[in-house]
Each structure stands twice: as C-alpha cells, then as structure tokens.
PDB file of C-alpha atoms and ligand atoms in Angstrom:
ATOM      1  CA  MET F   1      11.355  -3.118  20.652  1.00  0.00           C
ATOM      2  CA  ALA F   2       8.767  -5.047  18.611  1.00  0.00           C
ATOM      3  CA  ARG F   3       5.597  -3.197  17.614  1.00  0.00           C
ATOM      4  CA  LYS F   4       2.591  -4.532  19.554  1.00  0.00           C
ATOM      5  CA  ILE F   5      -0.349  -5.422  17.317  1.00  0.00           C
ATOM      6  CA  ILE F   6      -3.760  -7.064  17.496  1.00  0.00           C
ATOM      7  CA  ILE F   7      -4.865  -8.679  14.221  1.00  0.00           C
ATOM      8  CA  ASP F   8      -8.635  -8.533  13.680  1.00  0.00           C
ATOM      9  CA  THR F   9      -9.549 -10.935  10.914  1.00  0.00           C
ATOM     10  CA  ASP F  10     -12.075 -13.067   8.990  1.00  0.00           C
ATOM     11  CA  PRO F  11      -9.863 -15.795   7.439  1.00  0.00           C
ATOM     12  CA  GLY F  12     -10.132 -16.005   4.354  1.00  0.00           C
ATOM     13  CA  GLN F  13      -7.103 -17.082   2.332  1.00  0.00           C
ATOM     14  CA  ASP F  14      -5.663 -13.588   2.058  1.00  0.00           C
ATOM     15  CA  ASP F  15      -6.137 -13.039   5.805  1.00  0.00           C
ATOM     16  CA  ALA F  16      -4.231 -16.276   6.297  1.00  0.00           C
ATOM     17  CA  VAL F  17      -1.233 -15.022   4.318  1.00  0.00           C
ATOM     18  CA  ALA F  18      -1.315 -11.769   6.312  1.00  0.00           C
ATOM     19  CA  ILE F  19      -1.273 -13.682   9.617  1.00  0.00           C
ATOM     20  CA  LEU F  20       1.614 -15.863   8.403  1.00  0.00           C
ATOM     21  CA  LEU F  21       3.553 -12.743   7.408  1.00  0.00           C
ATOM     22  CA  ALA F  22       2.970 -11.191  10.840  1.00  0.00           C
ATOM     23  CA  LEU F  23       3.984 -14.348  12.721  1.00  0.00           C
ATOM     24  CA  ALA F  24       7.149 -14.605  10.609  1.00  0.00           C
ATOM     25  CA  SER F  25       8.224 -11.044  11.419  1.00  0.00           C
ATOM     26  CA  PRO F  26      10.093 -10.337  14.680  1.00  0.00           C
ATOM     27  CA  GLU F  27       9.430  -6.595  14.250  1.00  0.00           C
ATOM     28  CA  LEU F  28       5.851  -7.372  15.322  1.00  0.00           C
ATOM     29  CA  GLU F  29       4.557  -8.716  18.631  1.00  0.00           C
ATOM     30  CA  VAL F  30       1.153 -10.259  17.968  1.00  0.00           C
ATOM     31  CA  LEU F  31      -0.680  -9.746  21.280  1.00  0.00           C
ATOM     32  CA  GLY F  32      -3.690 -11.634  19.973  1.00  0.00           C
ATOM     33  CA  ILE F  33      -5.757 -12.543  16.939  1.00  0.00           C
ATOM     34  CA  THR F  34      -9.437 -11.592  17.128  1.00  0.00           C
ATOM     35  CA  ALA F  35     -11.802 -13.371  14.755  1.00  0.00           C
ATOM     36  CA  VAL F  36     -14.881 -11.687  13.321  1.00  0.00           C
ATOM     37  CA  ALA F  37     -17.713 -12.897  11.071  1.00  0.00           C
ATOM     38  CA  GLY F  38     -17.083 -11.894   7.478  1.00  0.00           C
ATOM     39  CA  ASN F  39     -15.861 -14.081   4.639  1.00  0.00           C
ATOM     40  CA  VAL F  40     -17.453 -17.020   6.461  1.00  0.00           C
ATOM     41  CA  PRO F  41     -19.385 -17.263   9.758  1.00  0.00           C
ATOM     42  CA  LEU F  42     -17.564 -16.749  13.060  1.00  0.00           C
ATOM     43  CA  PRO F  43     -17.120 -20.418  14.046  1.00  0.00           C
ATOM     44  CA  LEU F  44     -15.136 -20.892  10.827  1.00  0.00           C
ATOM     45  CA  THR F  45     -13.090 -17.689  11.043  1.00  0.00           C
ATOM     46  CA  ALA F  46     -12.191 -18.577  14.652  1.00  0.00           C
ATOM     47  CA  LYS F  47     -11.238 -22.113  13.564  1.00  0.00           C
ATOM     48  CA  ASN F  48      -9.251 -20.924  10.523  1.00  0.00           C
ATOM     49  CA  ALA F  49      -7.258 -18.417  12.583  1.00  0.00           C
ATOM     50  CA  ARG F  50      -6.073 -21.290  14.785  1.00  0.00           C
ATOM     51  CA  ILE F  51      -5.236 -23.531  11.810  1.00  0.00           C
ATOM     52  CA  ILE F  52      -3.052 -20.721  10.448  1.00  0.00           C
ATOM     53  CA  CYS F  53      -1.240 -20.331  13.788  1.00  0.00           C
ATOM     54  CA  GLU F  54      -0.548 -24.090  13.703  1.00  0.00           C
ATOM     55  CA  VAL F  55       0.784 -23.849  10.124  1.00  0.00           C
ATOM     56  CA  ALA F  56       3.151 -21.134  11.392  1.00  0.00           C
ATOM     57  CA  GLY F  57       4.228 -23.311  14.325  1.00  0.00           C
ATOM     58  CA  ARG F  58       2.839 -20.721  16.759  1.00  0.00           C
ATOM     59  CA  PRO F  59       0.041 -22.516  18.652  1.00  0.00           C
ATOM     60  CA  GLU F  60       0.691 -20.296  21.696  1.00  0.00           C
ATOM     61  CA  THR F  61      -0.773 -17.278  19.878  1.00  0.00           C
ATOM     62  CA  PRO F  62      -3.976 -16.231  21.711  1.00  0.00           C
ATOM     63  CA  VAL F  63      -7.001 -16.445  19.366  1.00  0.00           C
ATOM     64  CA  PHE F  64     -10.336 -14.923  20.426  1.00  0.00           C
ATOM     65  CA  ALA F  65     -13.812 -15.185  18.911  1.00  0.00           C
ATOM     66  CA  GLY F  66     -15.589 -11.859  18.452  1.00  0.00           C
ATOM     67  CA  CYS F  67     -18.842 -10.699  16.913  1.00  0.00           C
ATOM     68  CA  ASP F  68     -20.833 -13.243  14.930  1.00  0.00           C
ATOM     69  CA  ALA F  69     -22.815 -10.608  13.009  1.00  0.00           C
ATOM     70  CA  PRO F  70     -22.477  -6.934  12.019  1.00  0.00           C
ATOM     71  CA  LEU F  71     -23.590  -4.293  14.538  1.00  0.00           C
ATOM     72  CA  THR F  72     -27.046  -3.741  13.060  1.00  0.00           C
ATOM     73  CA  ARG F  73     -27.366  -5.884   9.914  1.00  0.00           C
ATOM     74  CA  PRO F  74     -27.456  -9.560   9.005  1.00  0.00           C
ATOM     75  CA  LEU F  75     -24.136 -11.066   7.938  1.00  0.00           C
ATOM     76  CA  VAL F  76     -23.255 -11.080   4.246  1.00  0.00           C
ATOM     77  CA  SER F  77     -20.515 -13.692   3.729  1.00  0.00           C
ATOM     78  CA  ALA F  78     -18.295 -14.566   0.762  1.00  0.00           C
ATOM     79  CA  GLU F  79     -18.164 -18.330   0.344  1.00  0.00           C
ATOM     80  CA  HIS F  80     -18.309 -17.696  -3.408  1.00  0.00           C
ATOM     81  CA  VAL F  81     -14.784 -16.294  -3.118  1.00  0.00           C
ATOM     82  CA  HIS F  82     -13.225 -18.222  -0.238  1.00  0.00           C
ATOM     83  CA  GLY F  83     -15.090 -21.537  -0.424  1.00  0.00           C
ATOM     84  CA  ARG F  84     -17.387 -23.101   2.164  1.00  0.00           C
ATOM     85  CA  THR F  85     -14.587 -23.489   4.754  1.00  0.00           C
ATOM     86  CA  GLY F  86     -13.215 -19.999   4.157  1.00  0.00           C
ATOM     87  CA  LEU F  87      -9.800 -21.584   3.557  1.00  0.00           C
ATOM     88  CA  ASP F  88     -10.553 -23.823   0.573  1.00  0.00           C
ATOM     89  CA  GLY F  89      -7.490 -25.011  -1.303  1.00  0.00           C
ATOM     90  CA  PRO F  90      -5.221 -26.868   1.157  1.00  0.00           C
ATOM     91  CA  GLU F  91      -6.164 -29.896   3.260  1.00  0.00           C
ATOM     92  CA  LEU F  92      -7.576 -28.579   6.567  1.00  0.00           C
ATOM     93  CA  TRP F  93      -7.866 -30.095  10.054  1.00  0.00           C
ATOM     94  CA  GLU F  94      -9.506 -29.554  13.441  1.00  0.00           C
ATOM     95  CA  PRO F  95      -7.032 -27.283  15.270  1.00  0.00           C
ATOM     96  CA  GLU F  96      -5.537 -28.599  18.515  1.00  0.00           C
ATOM     97  CA  MET F  97      -4.983 -25.152  20.030  1.00  0.00           C
ATOM     98  CA  ALA F  98      -7.927 -23.905  22.062  1.00  0.00           C
ATOM     99  CA  LEU F  99      -9.861 -20.730  21.524  1.00  0.00           C
ATOM    100  CA  GLN F 100      -9.488 -18.179  24.356  1.00  0.00           C
ATOM    101  CA  SER F 101     -12.587 -17.993  26.552  1.00  0.00           C
ATOM    102  CA  GLN F 102     -12.612 -14.166  26.641  1.00  0.00           C
ATOM    103  CA  HIS F 103     -14.729 -12.415  23.994  1.00  0.00           C
ATOM    104  CA  ALA F 104     -12.560 -10.648  21.406  1.00  0.00           C
ATOM    105  CA  VAL F 105     -14.172  -7.268  22.094  1.00  0.00           C
ATOM    106  CA  ASP F 106     -13.374  -7.581  25.807  1.00  0.00           C
ATOM    107  CA  PHE F 107      -9.799  -8.599  24.920  1.00  0.00           C
ATOM    108  CA  ILE F 108      -9.400  -5.522  22.688  1.00  0.00           C
ATOM    109  CA  ILE F 109     -10.771  -3.216  25.424  1.00  0.00           C
ATOM    110  CA  GLU F 110      -8.700  -4.804  28.198  1.00  0.00           C
ATOM    111  CA  THR F 111      -5.495  -4.768  26.129  1.00  0.00           C
ATOM    112  CA  LEU F 112      -5.887  -1.108  25.166  1.00  0.00           C
ATOM    113  CA  ARG F 113      -6.564  -0.226  28.806  1.00  0.00           C
ATOM    114  CA  THR F 114      -3.555  -2.111  30.184  1.00  0.00           C
ATOM    115  CA  GLU F 115      -0.817  -1.778  27.558  1.00  0.00           C
ATOM    116  CA  PRO F 116       1.266   1.440  27.586  1.00  0.00           C
ATOM    117  CA  LEU F 117      -0.631   4.369  26.045  1.00  0.00           C
ATOM    118  CA  GLY F 118      -0.320   4.609  22.261  1.00  0.00           C
ATOM    119  CA  LYS F 119       1.667   1.402  21.911  1.00  0.00           C
ATOM    120  CA  VAL F 120      -0.923  -0.967  20.404  1.00  0.00           C
ATOM    121  CA  THR F 121      -1.722  -0.995  16.682  1.00  0.00           C
ATOM    122  CA  LEU F 122      -4.910  -2.612  15.371  1.00  0.00           C
ATOM    123  CA  ALA F 123      -4.364  -4.411  12.058  1.00  0.00           C
ATOM    124  CA  THR F 124      -7.842  -5.051  10.671  1.00  0.00           C
ATOM    125  CA  LEU F 125      -8.367  -7.500   7.828  1.00  0.00           C
ATOM    126  CA  GLY F 126     -12.158  -7.943   7.826  1.00  0.00           C
ATOM    127  CA  PRO F 127     -15.398  -6.126   8.657  1.00  0.00           C
ATOM    128  CA  LEU F 128     -14.816  -3.609  11.473  1.00  0.00           C
ATOM    129  CA  THR F 129     -17.526  -5.005  13.748  1.00  0.00           C
ATOM    130  CA  ASN F 130     -15.249  -5.953  16.682  1.00  0.00           C
ATOM    131  CA  ILE F 131     -13.520  -2.561  16.601  1.00  0.00           C
ATOM    132  CA  GLY F 132     -16.744  -0.588  16.212  1.00  0.00           C
ATOM    133  CA  LYS F 133     -18.266  -2.464  19.139  1.00  0.00           C
ATOM    134  CA  ALA F 134     -15.173  -1.945  21.312  1.00  0.00           C
ATOM    135  CA  PHE F 135     -15.106   1.795  20.550  1.00  0.00           C
ATOM    136  CA  SER F 136     -18.825   2.128  21.307  1.00  0.00           C
ATOM    137  CA  GLN F 137     -18.629   0.088  24.508  1.00  0.00           C
ATOM    138  CA  ALA F 138     -15.434   1.747  25.799  1.00  0.00           C
ATOM    139  CA  PRO F 139     -14.714   5.076  24.085  1.00  0.00           C
ATOM    140  CA  ASP F 140     -11.933   5.689  26.601  1.00  0.00           C
ATOM    141  CA  ILE F 141      -9.720   3.230  24.659  1.00  0.00           C
ATOM    142  CA  ILE F 142      -9.751   5.290  21.437  1.00  0.00           C
ATOM    143  CA  PRO F 143      -6.885   7.654  22.435  1.00  0.00           C
ATOM    144  CA  ASN F 144      -4.871   4.595  23.515  1.00  0.00           C
ATOM    145  CA  VAL F 145      -4.751   3.181  19.975  1.00  0.00           C
ATOM    146  CA  ALA F 146      -1.432   3.875  18.242  1.00  0.00           C
ATOM    147  CA  GLU F 147      -2.944   3.422  14.787  1.00  0.00           C
ATOM    148  CA  ILE F 148      -5.441   1.356  12.890  1.00  0.00           C
ATOM    149  CA  VAL F 149      -4.187  -0.083   9.608  1.00  0.00           C
ATOM    150  CA  ALA F 150      -7.245  -1.416   7.810  1.00  0.00           C
ATOM    151  CA  MET F 151      -7.819  -3.296   4.578  1.00  0.00           C
ATOM    152  CA  GLY F 152     -11.053  -1.924   3.183  1.00  0.00           C
ATOM    153  CA  GLY F 153     -12.799   0.526   0.939  1.00  0.00           C
ATOM    154  CA  ALA F 154     -12.178   1.686  -2.590  1.00  0.00           C
ATOM    155  CA  TYR F 155     -12.314   4.871  -4.632  1.00  0.00           C
ATOM    156  CA  PHE F 156     -10.988   4.648  -8.205  1.00  0.00           C
ATOM    157  CA  GLU F 157     -11.445   0.885  -8.102  1.00  0.00           C
ATOM    158  CA  VAL F 158     -15.062   1.141  -6.790  1.00  0.00           C
ATOM    159  CA  GLY F 159     -16.711  -2.013  -5.449  1.00  0.00           C
ATOM    160  CA  ASN F 160     -16.026  -5.746  -5.422  1.00  0.00           C
ATOM    161  CA  ILE F 161     -19.170  -6.975  -3.639  1.00  0.00           C
ATOM    162  CA  THR F 162     -21.520  -4.355  -5.112  1.00  0.00           C
ATOM    163  CA  PRO F 163     -20.812  -1.867  -7.912  1.00  0.00           C
ATOM    164  CA  ALA F 164     -20.116   0.723  -5.185  1.00  0.00           C
ATOM    165  CA  ALA F 165     -18.697  -1.042  -2.131  1.00  0.00           C
ATOM    166  CA  GLU F 166     -15.716  -3.127  -1.027  1.00  0.00           C
ATOM    167  CA  PHE F 167     -16.623  -6.240   1.008  1.00  0.00           C
ATOM    168  CA  ASN F 168     -15.169  -5.414   4.477  1.00  0.00           C
ATOM    169  CA  ILE F 169     -16.883  -2.024   4.587  1.00  0.00           C
ATOM    170  CA  TYR F 170     -20.094  -3.278   2.944  1.00  0.00           C
ATOM    171  CA  VAL F 171     -20.603  -6.027   5.531  1.00  0.00           C
ATOM    172  CA  ASP F 172     -20.624  -3.535   8.432  1.00  0.00           C
ATOM    173  CA  PRO F 173     -20.836   0.073   7.252  1.00  0.00           C
ATOM    174  CA  GLU F 174     -22.029   1.259  10.672  1.00  0.00           C
ATOM    175  CA  ALA F 175     -18.873  -0.131  12.307  1.00  0.00           C
ATOM    176  CA  ALA F 176     -16.713   1.483   9.619  1.00  0.00           C
ATOM    177  CA  ASP F 177     -18.526   4.788  10.241  1.00  0.00           C
ATOM    178  CA  ILE F 178     -17.763   4.606  13.973  1.00  0.00           C
ATOM    179  CA  VAL F 179     -14.084   3.947  13.287  1.00  0.00           C
ATOM    180  CA  LEU F 180     -13.738   6.638  10.589  1.00  0.00           C
ATOM    181  CA  LYS F 181     -15.397   9.254  12.849  1.00  0.00           C
ATOM    182  CA  SER F 182     -13.576   8.186  16.040  1.00  0.00           C
ATOM    183  CA  GLY F 183     -10.558  10.460  15.562  1.00  0.00           C
ATOM    184  CA  VAL F 184      -8.208   7.463  15.667  1.00  0.00           C
ATOM    185  CA  LYS F 185      -5.115   7.578  13.432  1.00  0.00           C
ATOM    186  CA  ILE F 186      -6.077   5.321  10.523  1.00  0.00           C
ATOM    187  CA  THR F 187      -4.318   4.113   7.392  1.00  0.00           C
ATOM    188  CA  ILE F 188      -6.494   2.448   4.770  1.00  0.00           C
ATOM    189  CA  MET F 189      -5.424  -0.171   2.204  1.00  0.00           C
ATOM    190  CA  PRO F 190      -8.240   0.058  -0.370  1.00  0.00           C
ATOM    191  CA  LEU F 191      -8.870  -2.006  -3.496  1.00  0.00           C
ATOM    192  CA  ASP F 192      -7.181   0.847  -5.417  1.00  0.00           C
ATOM    193  CA  LEU F 193      -3.966  -0.478  -3.888  1.00  0.00           C
ATOM    194  CA  THR F 194      -4.620  -4.173  -3.319  1.00  0.00           C
ATOM    195  CA  HIS F 195      -5.657  -4.769  -6.914  1.00  0.00           C
ATOM    196  CA  LYS F 196      -2.055  -3.892  -7.821  1.00  0.00           C
ATOM    197  CA  ALA F 197      -0.739  -6.730  -5.599  1.00  0.00           C
ATOM    198  CA  LEU F 198      -1.632  -9.710  -7.787  1.00  0.00           C
ATOM    199  CA  VAL F 199      -0.339 -13.205  -7.150  1.00  0.00           C
ATOM    200  CA  THR F 200       0.872 -13.966 -10.650  1.00  0.00           C
ATOM    201  CA  LYS F 201       1.900 -17.531 -11.515  1.00  0.00           C
ATOM    202  CA  ARG F 202       5.578 -16.614 -11.104  1.00  0.00           C
ATOM    203  CA  ARG F 203       4.908 -15.225  -7.625  1.00  0.00           C
ATOM    204  CA  ASN F 204       2.834 -18.229  -6.639  1.00  0.00           C
ATOM    205  CA  ASP F 205       5.522 -20.577  -7.928  1.00  0.00           C
ATOM    206  CA  ALA F 206       7.972 -18.727  -5.663  1.00  0.00           C
ATOM    207  CA  PHE F 207       5.755 -19.571  -2.665  1.00  0.00           C
ATOM    208  CA  ARG F 208       5.590 -23.222  -3.673  1.00  0.00           C
ATOM    209  CA  SER F 209       9.320 -23.506  -4.312  1.00  0.00           C
ATOM    210  CA  LEU F 210      10.127 -22.392  -0.754  1.00  0.00           C
ATOM    211  CA  GLY F 211       9.923 -26.087   0.025  1.00  0.00           C
ATOM    212  CA  ASN F 212       8.426 -25.568   3.487  1.00  0.00           C
ATOM    213  CA  ARG F 213       4.930 -26.362   4.811  1.00  0.00           C
ATOM    214  CA  THR F 214       4.061 -22.654   4.845  1.00  0.00           C
ATOM    215  CA  GLY F 215       5.031 -22.132   1.190  1.00  0.00           C
ATOM    216  CA  THR F 216       2.991 -25.092   0.004  1.00  0.00           C
ATOM    217  CA  PHE F 217      -0.010 -24.121   2.177  1.00  0.00           C
ATOM    218  CA  THR F 218       0.146 -20.554   0.838  1.00  0.00           C
ATOM    219  CA  ALA F 219       0.395 -21.658  -2.808  1.00  0.00           C
ATOM    220  CA  GLU F 220      -2.574 -24.016  -2.393  1.00  0.00           C
ATOM    221  CA  MET F 221      -4.655 -21.235  -0.790  1.00  0.00           C
ATOM    222  CA  THR F 222      -3.891 -18.639  -3.430  1.00  0.00           C
ATOM    223  CA  GLU F 223      -4.430 -21.094  -6.294  1.00  0.00           C
ATOM    224  CA  PHE F 224      -7.990 -21.550  -5.000  1.00  0.00           C
ATOM    225  CA  PHE F 225      -8.532 -17.900  -4.058  1.00  0.00           C
ATOM    226  CA  GLU F 226      -7.440 -16.505  -7.448  1.00  0.00           C
ATOM    227  CA  ARG F 227     -10.138 -18.136  -9.569  1.00  0.00           C
ATOM    228  CA  PHE F 228     -12.801 -15.579  -8.483  1.00  0.00           C
ATOM    229  CA  ASP F 229     -10.782 -12.503  -9.476  1.00  0.00           C
ATOM    230  CA  LYS F 230      -9.406 -14.128 -12.641  1.00  0.00           C
ATOM    231  CA  GLU F 231     -12.943 -14.915 -13.858  1.00  0.00           C
ATOM    232  CA  LYS F 232     -14.363 -11.525 -12.799  1.00  0.00           C
ATOM    233  CA  TYR F 233     -11.546  -9.176 -13.758  1.00  0.00           C
ATOM    234  CA  GLY F 234      -9.573 -11.335 -16.147  1.00  0.00           C
ATOM    235  CA  SER F 235      -6.636 -10.502 -13.900  1.00  0.00           C
ATOM    236  CA  GLU F 236      -3.340 -12.373 -13.832  1.00  0.00           C
ATOM    237  CA  GLY F 237      -3.955 -13.652 -10.317  1.00  0.00           C
ATOM    238  CA  ALA F 238      -5.557 -13.023  -6.947  1.00  0.00           C
ATOM    239  CA  PRO F 239      -5.140  -9.607  -5.306  1.00  0.00           C
ATOM    240  CA  LEU F 240      -3.450 -10.255  -1.962  1.00  0.00           C
ATOM    241  CA  HIS F 241      -5.563  -7.715  -0.091  1.00  0.00           C
ATOM    242  CA  ASP F 242      -4.892  -8.332   3.602  1.00  0.00           C
ATOM    243  CA  PRO F 243      -1.117  -8.971   3.605  1.00  0.00           C
ATOM    244  CA  THR F 244      -0.649  -5.353   2.439  1.00  0.00           C
ATOM    245  CA  VAL F 245      -1.737  -4.281   5.953  1.00  0.00           C
ATOM    246  CA  ILE F 246       1.085  -6.234   7.596  1.00  0.00           C
ATOM    247  CA  ALA F 247       3.594  -5.291   4.888  1.00  0.00           C
ATOM    248  CA  TYR F 248       2.803  -1.629   5.601  1.00  0.00           C
ATOM    249  CA  LEU F 249       3.766  -2.159   9.244  1.00  0.00           C
ATOM    250  CA  LEU F 250       7.029  -3.759   8.152  1.00  0.00           C
ATOM    251  CA  ALA F 251       7.987  -1.591   5.155  1.00  0.00           C
ATOM    252  CA  PRO F 252       5.862   1.570   4.818  1.00  0.00           C
ATOM    253  CA  GLU F 253       8.213   2.815   2.093  1.00  0.00           C
ATOM    254  CA  LEU F 254       6.572   0.326  -0.275  1.00  0.00           C
ATOM    255  CA  PHE F 255       3.349   2.372  -0.158  1.00  0.00           C
ATOM    256  CA  THR F 256       2.177   5.814  -1.234  1.00  0.00           C
ATOM    257  CA  GLY F 257      -1.098   7.548  -0.482  1.00  0.00           C
ATOM    258  CA  ARG F 258      -2.747  10.749   0.668  1.00  0.00           C
ATOM    259  CA  PHE F 259      -4.106  12.065   3.972  1.00  0.00           C
ATOM    260  CA  ILE F 260      -7.677  12.873   2.953  1.00  0.00           C
ATOM    261  CA  ASN F 261     -11.272  12.832   4.092  1.00  0.00           C
ATOM    262  CA  VAL F 262     -12.875   9.386   3.864  1.00  0.00           C
ATOM    263  CA  GLU F 263     -16.488   8.780   4.824  1.00  0.00           C
ATOM    264  CA  VAL F 264     -18.817   5.828   4.349  1.00  0.00           C
ATOM    265  CA  GLU F 265     -22.379   5.541   3.046  1.00  0.00           C
ATOM    266  CA  THR F 266     -24.671   3.961   5.659  1.00  0.00           C
ATOM    267  CA  GLN F 267     -28.138   4.958   4.371  1.00  0.00           C
ATOM    268  CA  SER F 268     -28.514   4.460   0.616  1.00  0.00           C
ATOM    269  CA  ASP F 269     -29.386   0.958  -0.613  1.00  0.00           C
ATOM    270  CA  LEU F 270     -27.761   1.802  -3.932  1.00  0.00           C
ATOM    271  CA  THR F 271     -24.344   2.800  -2.548  1.00  0.00           C
ATOM    272  CA  LEU F 272     -24.353   1.211   0.924  1.00  0.00           C
ATOM    273  CA  GLY F 273     -20.782   0.747   2.206  1.00  0.00           C
ATOM    274  CA  MET F 274     -19.211   2.996  -0.410  1.00  0.00           C
ATOM    275  CA  THR F 275     -16.130   4.820   0.864  1.00  0.00           C
ATOM    276  CA  VAL F 276     -16.333   8.383  -0.391  1.00  0.00           C
ATOM    277  CA  ALA F 277     -12.660   9.358  -0.531  1.00  0.00           C
ATOM    278  CA  ASP F 278     -11.980  13.044  -1.216  1.00  0.00           C
ATOM    279  CA  TRP F 279      -8.807  12.190  -3.161  1.00  0.00           C
ATOM    280  CA  TRP F 280      -8.893  15.502  -5.099  1.00  0.00           C
ATOM    281  CA  GLY F 281      -9.710  17.683  -2.069  1.00  0.00           C
ATOM    282  CA  VAL F 282     -12.926  19.070  -3.549  1.00  0.00           C
ATOM    283  CA  THR F 283     -14.775  19.313  -0.218  1.00  0.00           C
ATOM    284  CA  ASP F 284     -14.092  21.174   2.996  1.00  0.00           C
ATOM    285  CA  ARG F 285     -14.461  17.952   4.979  1.00  0.00           C
ATOM    286  CA  ALA F 286     -11.511  17.490   7.328  1.00  0.00           C
ATOM    287  CA  PRO F 287      -8.951  14.831   6.396  1.00  0.00           C
ATOM    288  CA  ASN F 288      -9.233  11.805   8.723  1.00  0.00           C
ATOM    289  CA  ALA F 289      -7.375   8.932   7.039  1.00  0.00           C
ATOM    290  CA  THR F 290      -4.283   8.077   5.046  1.00  0.00           C
ATOM    291  CA  PHE F 291      -5.753   6.429   1.961  1.00  0.00           C
ATOM    292  CA  MET F 292      -3.156   4.350   0.105  1.00  0.00           C
ATOM    293  CA  GLY F 293      -3.126   4.443  -3.704  1.00  0.00           C
ATOM    294  CA  ASP F 294       0.062   2.730  -4.847  1.00  0.00           C
ATOM    295  CA  ILE F 295       2.363  -0.121  -3.911  1.00  0.00           C
ATOM    296  CA  ASP F 296       5.779  -1.392  -5.022  1.00  0.00           C
ATOM    297  CA  ALA F 297       4.328  -4.817  -5.850  1.00  0.00           C
ATOM    298  CA  ASP F 298       7.672  -6.516  -6.552  1.00  0.00           C
ATOM    299  CA  GLY F 299       9.050  -5.193  -3.261  1.00  0.00           C
ATOM    300  CA  PHE F 300       5.939  -6.428  -1.477  1.00  0.00           C
ATOM    301  CA  PHE F 301       6.177  -9.956  -2.877  1.00  0.00           C
ATOM    302  CA  THR F 302       9.928 -10.116  -2.223  1.00  0.00           C
ATOM    303  CA  LEU F 303       9.340  -9.185   1.429  1.00  0.00           C
ATOM    304  CA  LEU F 304       6.417 -11.606   1.747  1.00  0.00           C
ATOM    305  CA  THR F 305       8.245 -14.536   0.169  1.00  0.00           C
ATOM    306  CA  GLN F 306      11.409 -13.964   2.218  1.00  0.00           C
ATOM    307  CA  ARG F 307       9.370 -13.915   5.435  1.00  0.00           C
ATOM    308  CA  LEU F 308       7.298 -17.004   4.591  1.00  0.00           C
ATOM    309  CA  ALA F 309      10.608 -18.823   4.075  1.00  0.00           C
ATOM    310  CA  ARG F 310      11.325 -18.327   7.790  1.00  0.00           C
ATOM    311  CA  LEU F 311       8.325 -20.375   8.902  1.00  0.00           C
ATOM    312  CA  PRO F 312       8.142 -24.200   9.175  1.00  0.00           C
TER     313      PRO F 312
HETATM  314  O1  LIG T   1     -12.535  -6.983  -0.219  1.00  0.00           O
HETATM  315  C1  LIG T   1     -11.442  -7.755   0.216  1.00  0.00           C
HETATM  316  C2  LIG T   1     -11.563  -8.081   1.655  1.00  0.00           C
HETATM  317  O2  LIG T   1     -12.726  -8.856   1.865  1.00  0.00           O
HETATM  318  C3  LIG T   1     -10.391  -8.946   2.174  1.00  0.00           C
HETATM  319  O3  LIG T   1     -10.167  -8.653   3.526  1.00  0.00           O
HETATM  320  C4  LIG T   1     -10.922 -10.337   2.028  1.00  0.00           C
HETATM  321  O4  LIG T   1     -10.347 -11.241   2.989  1.00  0.00           O
HETATM  322  C5  LIG T   1     -12.375 -10.136   2.350  1.00  0.00           C
HETATM  323  O5  LIG T   1     -12.509 -10.151   3.759  1.00  0.00           O
HETATM  324 CA1  LIG T   2     -10.257 -10.453   5.201  1.00  0.00          CA
END
C-alpha cells in the first residue's frame, strides 16, 4: 500500500527535484501538491509546480494554489537564490495542466477529514503558511495527520537568510510556531543535514548522463541553483535541501537524528525565525520533534539518481 502524501512547496529548484523524486517513487501516492508563497510569489510557485509535473509526465497530479503571503508578515522571497522565475536554469514554458480551483488550505483540510485517520503525511518544502492556516482554521485535522516531514530550521549550521534563521522558518515563523506546538508528529530536515547533501560536479554529471528529459532538466536547475551556495560558502555544490524530505519517506535508514525540543523565535528582530533546538537536552522543555543531524549522502544521491532515471 503506497504511503499517501501531500507535498506543500514553493518551487524552487530543490523543491522541483523533491517533487520529481516523489513522482518517480511508487511507494508514495501524491494526493496533491499545494503551492505556497516563498522562494518566489505564489503565481510562480503554482506555475512551477505544474511545469515540474509535466516534466515528470504526470499532468494528472492535482496542483492547488495556497497562501500568497505569510500569516502575519509581508512575504520575503529568494529570487537571489532561485532566479526571477524561481526555476531559473532550464528553458521554461506555460504549463498546459490547469490549477485546481479549490484553495490549497481547503484541500488540506478536506483531505485530512476524508482520508482514513492517520494515513496522510504532509511533506513540507517551503514556509509553513498553508499548514499553519489549516491547523488554525480546522484544529480537528491535527490528530488525523500521520506525520509532517519538513525541510526547515537549523541549529549547528545556524541561518542562511539571516545569521540566525533558515529561510522556510524565517518567512513565516508564526506558522512554524503553530506547527511545532500542535502536538503533531514532526520530523525536521534542517540545514545541519541538508548542507551535507551537496550536488558535486560528479553527482550533477550523473543526472545529466541519465539521458532523459528529467536528468537534463535537473542538471540545468542545479547548475543554476548552486552558484549562490558556492559563492557564499565556497561549497562544492548546491545543498539539495528539499529532496531529503522525500528521501526520508523512501529510505529513513539514510538519516540519523534526535527526538528533542525544538521551538522558534517569533518576537526578536535579531533572531526572528531561529529554531532553538535543545540538541544537548539542557532544558526541561518536552521533546516535540525528530531533528535530523546526519545523512548518508552517497546513499541519498544513489537513490535520487536511480529514481530520476525512471521518469521520461
Ligand atoms: O533554506 C532552504 C529552503 O528554502 C529550501 O526549501 C529552499 O527551497 C527554500 O525554500
Ligand atoms: Ca523550498
């Protein structure tokens, strides 16, 4: 029985690779893709999600538009990383597949109310606005969630958008606070982990040499996406943040972490969006999240490349 998931996303090149990995994996049943404002504004994330489904040859995948701004703050986007389109790198097009008319938040609520209890996993790849809004609007759905697996936050690695905060959490810290305090089972893929999943030249060449449309599209995306991190960190390549969420669903043995207390700063201007992870257990705050710290990067890229080979 395939695991039912909803992918909440702000594509974004790394989101795109995560969506391709999910659509290439029969272990997962993608009930829908819900777009949120983040890397680029909502009209673009909703458009990019559909382009990615068309690359994967899966135009029947339902794509929904969600919140166009964080719950209480103006949007902070990341064109400096992802380019003006959010998917700079490959040639893009106007997708033929239509956007669903239902709002993404209503889709999330309805799905969690109608699917069997505890059978739907939320894979979140962007700011948590859609999820925070759904939980606030319909708290009855929270016990129905099997698990949230979220890319976001940082502890040892600290911030990538400010000295203290990771982008997804920084954009909507109030939404992250709602999710972290909701009692839902949550597994977090922070920068501590994703910065160990770098698309080196050898790994990117492996995408390109797949010889299919998906491999070329992926290589062109990551070749654009990597320049920001290479310049900033002097790293060997782009950290493939979001695909680690999907890889965890497919092969959790590739990951190690700790069940600890994780809370988020929502007041201080200096540390807004910082995830305060009690990795060393120095507080009496109750553990509420599995915070991942390490990844078998070669195993991750082998899995990813093998799955991308299955797509057109
Ligand atoms: O900080 C990395 C996260 O921010 C990733 O999800 C990337 O796509 C951006 O949304
Ligand atoms: Ca993202």
